[in-house]
Short mmCIF file of N, CA, C and O in Angstrom, two decimals:
data_model
loop_
_atom_site.label_atom_id
_atom_site.label_comp_id
_atom_site.label_asym_id
_atom_site.label_seq_id
_atom_site.Cartn_x
_atom_site.Cartn_y
_atom_site.Cartn_z
N UNK A 1 -52.45 107.71 -152.34
CA UNK A 1 -53.54 108.32 -151.63
C UNK A 1 -53.02 109.59 -150.97
O UNK A 1 -52.07 109.55 -150.20
N UNK A 2 -53.60 110.71 -151.25
CA UNK A 2 -53.21 111.98 -150.65
C UNK A 2 -53.75 112.07 -149.22
O UNK A 2 -54.73 111.41 -148.88
N UNK A 3 -53.11 112.88 -148.41
CA UNK A 3 -53.52 113.05 -147.02
C UNK A 3 -54.97 113.50 -146.94
O UNK A 3 -55.37 114.48 -147.56
N UNK A 4 -55.76 112.77 -146.17
CA UNK A 4 -57.19 113.04 -146.07
C UNK A 4 -57.53 114.07 -145.01
O UNK A 4 -58.68 114.48 -144.89
N UNK A 5 -56.53 114.48 -144.23
CA UNK A 5 -56.80 115.38 -143.12
C UNK A 5 -57.09 114.62 -141.84
O UNK A 5 -57.25 115.20 -140.78
N UNK A 6 -57.18 113.30 -141.92
CA UNK A 6 -57.47 112.45 -140.78
C UNK A 6 -56.19 111.72 -140.38
O UNK A 6 -55.79 110.76 -141.04
N UNK A 7 -55.52 112.19 -139.31
CA UNK A 7 -54.24 111.58 -138.94
C UNK A 7 -54.39 110.22 -138.27
O UNK A 7 -53.41 109.60 -137.90
N UNK A 8 -55.62 109.72 -138.15
CA UNK A 8 -55.83 108.36 -137.64
C UNK A 8 -55.84 107.33 -138.76
O UNK A 8 -56.00 106.15 -138.52
N UNK A 9 -55.65 107.78 -139.99
CA UNK A 9 -55.67 106.89 -141.17
C UNK A 9 -54.28 106.77 -141.80
O UNK A 9 -53.53 107.74 -141.88
N UNK A 10 -53.96 105.59 -142.27
CA UNK A 10 -52.70 105.32 -142.95
C UNK A 10 -52.65 106.10 -144.27
O UNK A 10 -53.60 106.02 -145.06
N UNK A 11 -51.57 106.83 -144.53
CA UNK A 11 -51.48 107.57 -145.78
C UNK A 11 -51.23 106.69 -147.01
O UNK A 11 -51.32 107.16 -148.13
N UNK A 12 -50.95 105.41 -146.80
CA UNK A 12 -50.74 104.50 -147.93
C UNK A 12 -52.05 103.83 -148.34
O UNK A 12 -52.42 103.85 -149.51
N UNK A 13 -52.78 103.26 -147.37
CA UNK A 13 -53.98 102.48 -147.72
C UNK A 13 -55.29 103.09 -147.22
O UNK A 13 -56.35 102.68 -147.66
N UNK A 14 -55.22 104.03 -146.29
CA UNK A 14 -56.42 104.67 -145.78
C UNK A 14 -57.08 103.97 -144.60
O UNK A 14 -58.08 104.44 -144.07
N UNK A 15 -56.52 102.83 -144.18
CA UNK A 15 -57.07 102.11 -143.02
C UNK A 15 -56.65 102.81 -141.72
O UNK A 15 -55.72 103.60 -141.71
N UNK A 16 -57.32 102.48 -140.61
CA UNK A 16 -56.94 103.02 -139.30
C UNK A 16 -55.49 102.64 -138.99
O UNK A 16 -55.09 101.51 -139.23
N UNK A 17 -54.71 103.60 -138.48
CA UNK A 17 -53.30 103.31 -138.20
C UNK A 17 -53.05 102.92 -136.74
O UNK A 17 -51.97 102.49 -136.40
N UNK A 18 -54.05 103.08 -135.87
CA UNK A 18 -53.93 102.71 -134.45
C UNK A 18 -52.75 103.39 -133.77
O UNK A 18 -52.09 102.80 -132.91
N UNK A 19 -52.48 104.62 -134.12
CA UNK A 19 -51.39 105.39 -133.53
C UNK A 19 -51.74 105.77 -132.09
O UNK A 19 -52.81 106.32 -131.83
N UNK A 20 -50.85 105.49 -131.17
CA UNK A 20 -51.08 105.81 -129.76
C UNK A 20 -51.25 107.31 -129.57
O UNK A 20 -52.10 107.76 -128.79
N UNK A 21 -50.47 108.10 -130.26
CA UNK A 21 -50.53 109.55 -130.14
C UNK A 21 -51.91 110.09 -130.52
O UNK A 21 -52.48 110.93 -129.83
N UNK A 22 -52.46 109.58 -131.61
CA UNK A 22 -53.79 109.99 -132.07
C UNK A 22 -54.86 109.58 -131.06
O UNK A 22 -55.85 110.28 -130.89
N UNK A 23 -54.62 108.47 -130.38
CA UNK A 23 -55.58 107.95 -129.41
C UNK A 23 -55.40 108.55 -128.02
O UNK A 23 -56.06 108.15 -127.08
N UNK A 24 -54.47 109.50 -127.89
CA UNK A 24 -54.26 110.16 -126.61
C UNK A 24 -53.40 109.38 -125.63
O UNK A 24 -53.36 109.69 -124.45
N UNK A 25 -52.69 108.36 -126.14
CA UNK A 25 -51.81 107.56 -125.28
C UNK A 25 -50.37 108.01 -125.49
O UNK A 25 -50.05 108.72 -126.44
N UNK A 26 -49.48 107.56 -124.62
CA UNK A 26 -48.06 107.87 -124.73
C UNK A 26 -47.48 107.22 -125.97
O UNK A 26 -47.72 106.03 -126.22
N UNK A 27 -46.71 107.98 -126.73
CA UNK A 27 -46.13 107.46 -127.97
C UNK A 27 -45.21 106.26 -127.71
O UNK A 27 -45.09 105.37 -128.54
N UNK A 28 -44.59 106.22 -126.54
CA UNK A 28 -43.71 105.10 -126.20
C UNK A 28 -44.46 103.77 -126.16
O UNK A 28 -43.86 102.71 -126.26
N UNK A 29 -45.79 103.81 -126.01
CA UNK A 29 -46.60 102.59 -125.95
C UNK A 29 -47.20 102.22 -127.29
O UNK A 29 -47.97 101.28 -127.40
N UNK A 30 -46.83 102.95 -128.33
CA UNK A 30 -47.38 102.69 -129.65
C UNK A 30 -46.75 101.43 -130.27
O UNK A 30 -45.57 101.14 -130.04
N UNK A 31 -47.53 100.73 -131.07
CA UNK A 31 -47.05 99.52 -131.74
C UNK A 31 -45.82 99.80 -132.60
O UNK A 31 -44.94 98.96 -132.74
N UNK A 32 -45.74 101.01 -133.13
CA UNK A 32 -44.65 101.32 -134.06
C UNK A 32 -43.28 101.42 -133.39
O UNK A 32 -42.25 101.34 -134.06
N UNK A 33 -43.27 101.59 -132.09
CA UNK A 33 -41.99 101.71 -131.38
C UNK A 33 -41.21 100.40 -131.39
O UNK A 33 -40.02 100.40 -131.11
N UNK A 34 -41.87 99.31 -131.73
CA UNK A 34 -41.22 98.00 -131.80
C UNK A 34 -40.86 97.62 -133.23
O UNK A 34 -40.37 96.52 -133.47
N UNK A 35 -41.09 98.51 -134.19
CA UNK A 35 -40.87 98.21 -135.60
C UNK A 35 -39.69 99.00 -136.16
O UNK A 35 -39.36 100.07 -135.67
N UNK A 36 -39.11 98.46 -137.21
CA UNK A 36 -38.10 99.16 -137.99
C UNK A 36 -38.73 99.43 -139.34
O UNK A 36 -39.30 98.52 -139.95
N UNK A 37 -38.68 100.66 -139.80
CA UNK A 37 -39.29 101.04 -141.06
C UNK A 37 -38.20 101.29 -142.11
O UNK A 37 -37.21 101.95 -141.83
N UNK A 38 -38.40 100.76 -143.29
CA UNK A 38 -37.41 100.89 -144.36
C UNK A 38 -37.67 102.16 -145.17
O UNK A 38 -38.78 102.71 -145.17
N UNK A 39 -36.65 102.60 -145.86
CA UNK A 39 -36.80 103.78 -146.72
C UNK A 39 -37.80 103.50 -147.84
O UNK A 39 -38.50 104.40 -148.28
N UNK A 40 -37.89 102.25 -148.29
CA UNK A 40 -38.85 101.90 -149.35
C UNK A 40 -40.29 102.10 -148.87
O UNK A 40 -41.15 102.49 -149.65
N UNK A 41 -40.56 101.84 -147.60
CA UNK A 41 -41.90 102.05 -147.06
C UNK A 41 -42.22 103.55 -147.11
O UNK A 41 -43.30 103.94 -147.56
N UNK A 42 -41.30 104.38 -146.68
CA UNK A 42 -41.54 105.83 -146.69
C UNK A 42 -41.73 106.37 -148.11
O UNK A 42 -42.49 107.30 -148.32
N UNK A 43 -41.08 105.74 -149.09
CA UNK A 43 -41.24 106.17 -150.48
C UNK A 43 -42.66 105.91 -150.99
O UNK A 43 -43.09 106.54 -151.95
N UNK A 44 -43.39 104.99 -150.36
CA UNK A 44 -44.76 104.68 -150.78
C UNK A 44 -45.75 105.76 -150.32
O UNK A 44 -46.86 105.83 -150.82
N UNK A 45 -45.34 106.57 -149.36
CA UNK A 45 -46.21 107.62 -148.84
C UNK A 45 -46.17 108.81 -149.80
O UNK A 45 -45.09 109.32 -150.10
N UNK A 46 -47.31 109.26 -150.30
CA UNK A 46 -47.32 110.42 -151.21
C UNK A 46 -46.65 111.63 -150.55
O UNK A 46 -46.78 111.84 -149.34
N UNK A 47 -45.90 112.38 -151.33
CA UNK A 47 -45.15 113.54 -150.81
C UNK A 47 -46.02 114.45 -149.96
O UNK A 47 -45.61 114.89 -148.88
N UNK A 48 -47.23 114.74 -150.40
CA UNK A 48 -48.10 115.67 -149.68
C UNK A 48 -48.64 115.09 -148.37
O UNK A 48 -49.23 115.80 -147.57
N UNK A 49 -48.42 113.78 -148.14
CA UNK A 49 -48.91 113.12 -146.94
C UNK A 49 -47.82 112.82 -145.92
O UNK A 49 -48.11 112.46 -144.79
N UNK A 50 -46.56 112.98 -146.32
CA UNK A 50 -45.45 112.62 -145.43
C UNK A 50 -45.41 113.52 -144.20
O UNK A 50 -45.57 114.72 -144.28
N UNK A 51 -45.21 112.86 -143.06
CA UNK A 51 -45.10 113.57 -141.80
C UNK A 51 -46.43 114.03 -141.22
O UNK A 51 -46.46 114.76 -140.23
N UNK A 52 -47.54 113.59 -141.80
CA UNK A 52 -48.85 114.04 -141.33
C UNK A 52 -49.65 112.94 -140.66
O UNK A 52 -50.56 113.23 -139.90
N UNK A 53 -49.35 111.68 -140.98
CA UNK A 53 -50.06 110.55 -140.38
C UNK A 53 -49.16 109.32 -140.44
O UNK A 53 -48.33 109.18 -141.33
N UNK A 54 -49.35 108.43 -139.48
CA UNK A 54 -48.56 107.19 -139.41
C UNK A 54 -49.12 106.13 -140.34
O UNK A 54 -50.32 106.09 -140.60
N UNK A 55 -48.24 105.24 -140.79
CA UNK A 55 -48.70 104.09 -141.57
C UNK A 55 -49.34 103.08 -140.63
O UNK A 55 -49.16 103.15 -139.42
N UNK A 56 -50.08 102.15 -141.17
CA UNK A 56 -50.76 101.14 -140.36
C UNK A 56 -49.90 99.88 -140.22
O UNK A 56 -48.90 99.71 -140.91
N UNK A 57 -50.33 99.01 -139.31
CA UNK A 57 -49.62 97.75 -139.05
C UNK A 57 -49.54 96.90 -140.32
O UNK A 57 -48.50 96.31 -140.61
N UNK A 58 -50.63 96.87 -141.08
CA UNK A 58 -50.68 96.04 -142.29
C UNK A 58 -49.64 96.50 -143.32
O UNK A 58 -48.90 95.70 -143.87
N UNK A 59 -49.58 97.80 -143.58
CA UNK A 59 -48.61 98.32 -144.55
C UNK A 59 -47.18 98.15 -144.04
O UNK A 59 -46.29 97.81 -144.81
N UNK A 60 -46.98 98.35 -142.75
CA UNK A 60 -45.65 98.14 -142.18
C UNK A 60 -45.23 96.68 -142.31
O UNK A 60 -44.07 96.38 -142.58
N UNK A 61 -46.18 95.76 -142.17
CA UNK A 61 -45.89 94.34 -142.29
C UNK A 61 -45.58 93.88 -143.70
O UNK A 61 -44.93 92.87 -143.90
N UNK A 62 -46.06 94.65 -144.68
CA UNK A 62 -45.83 94.28 -146.09
C UNK A 62 -44.50 94.80 -146.61
O UNK A 62 -44.09 94.45 -147.72
N UNK A 63 -43.81 95.62 -145.84
CA UNK A 63 -42.56 96.19 -146.34
C UNK A 63 -41.49 95.12 -146.48
O UNK A 63 -41.46 94.15 -145.74
N UNK A 64 -40.63 95.32 -147.44
CA UNK A 64 -39.51 94.42 -147.63
C UNK A 64 -38.37 94.89 -146.77
O UNK A 64 -38.20 96.08 -146.53
N UNK A 65 -37.57 93.94 -146.31
CA UNK A 65 -36.39 94.30 -145.55
C UNK A 65 -35.38 94.94 -146.49
O UNK A 65 -35.34 94.63 -147.68
N UNK A 66 -34.56 95.85 -145.96
CA UNK A 66 -33.56 96.52 -146.79
C UNK A 66 -32.71 95.49 -147.53
O UNK A 66 -32.25 94.51 -146.94
N UNK A 67 -32.54 95.69 -148.83
CA UNK A 67 -31.73 94.83 -149.65
C UNK A 67 -32.46 93.60 -150.18
O UNK A 67 -31.92 92.86 -150.99
N UNK A 68 -33.69 93.38 -149.78
CA UNK A 68 -34.48 92.23 -150.24
C UNK A 68 -35.14 92.58 -151.57
O UNK A 68 -35.64 93.67 -151.75
N UNK A 69 -35.14 91.67 -152.51
CA UNK A 69 -35.78 91.91 -153.82
C UNK A 69 -36.98 91.04 -154.02
O UNK A 69 -37.19 90.03 -153.56
#
């Protein structure tokens, strides 16, 4: 999925990402600050969408741990 121009949407699935920054809250209070993201998760984000919007909780939860097959 290419970047839609809406930074409140996950660039992988298009669902709301619930990013604190997008909602006008402090980034330190965002759900993502408690998560570790793998390089495989970032590879799922289309090149043209990287760095433009956060992934959602659901996509982050589906990621495999590093080294897991």
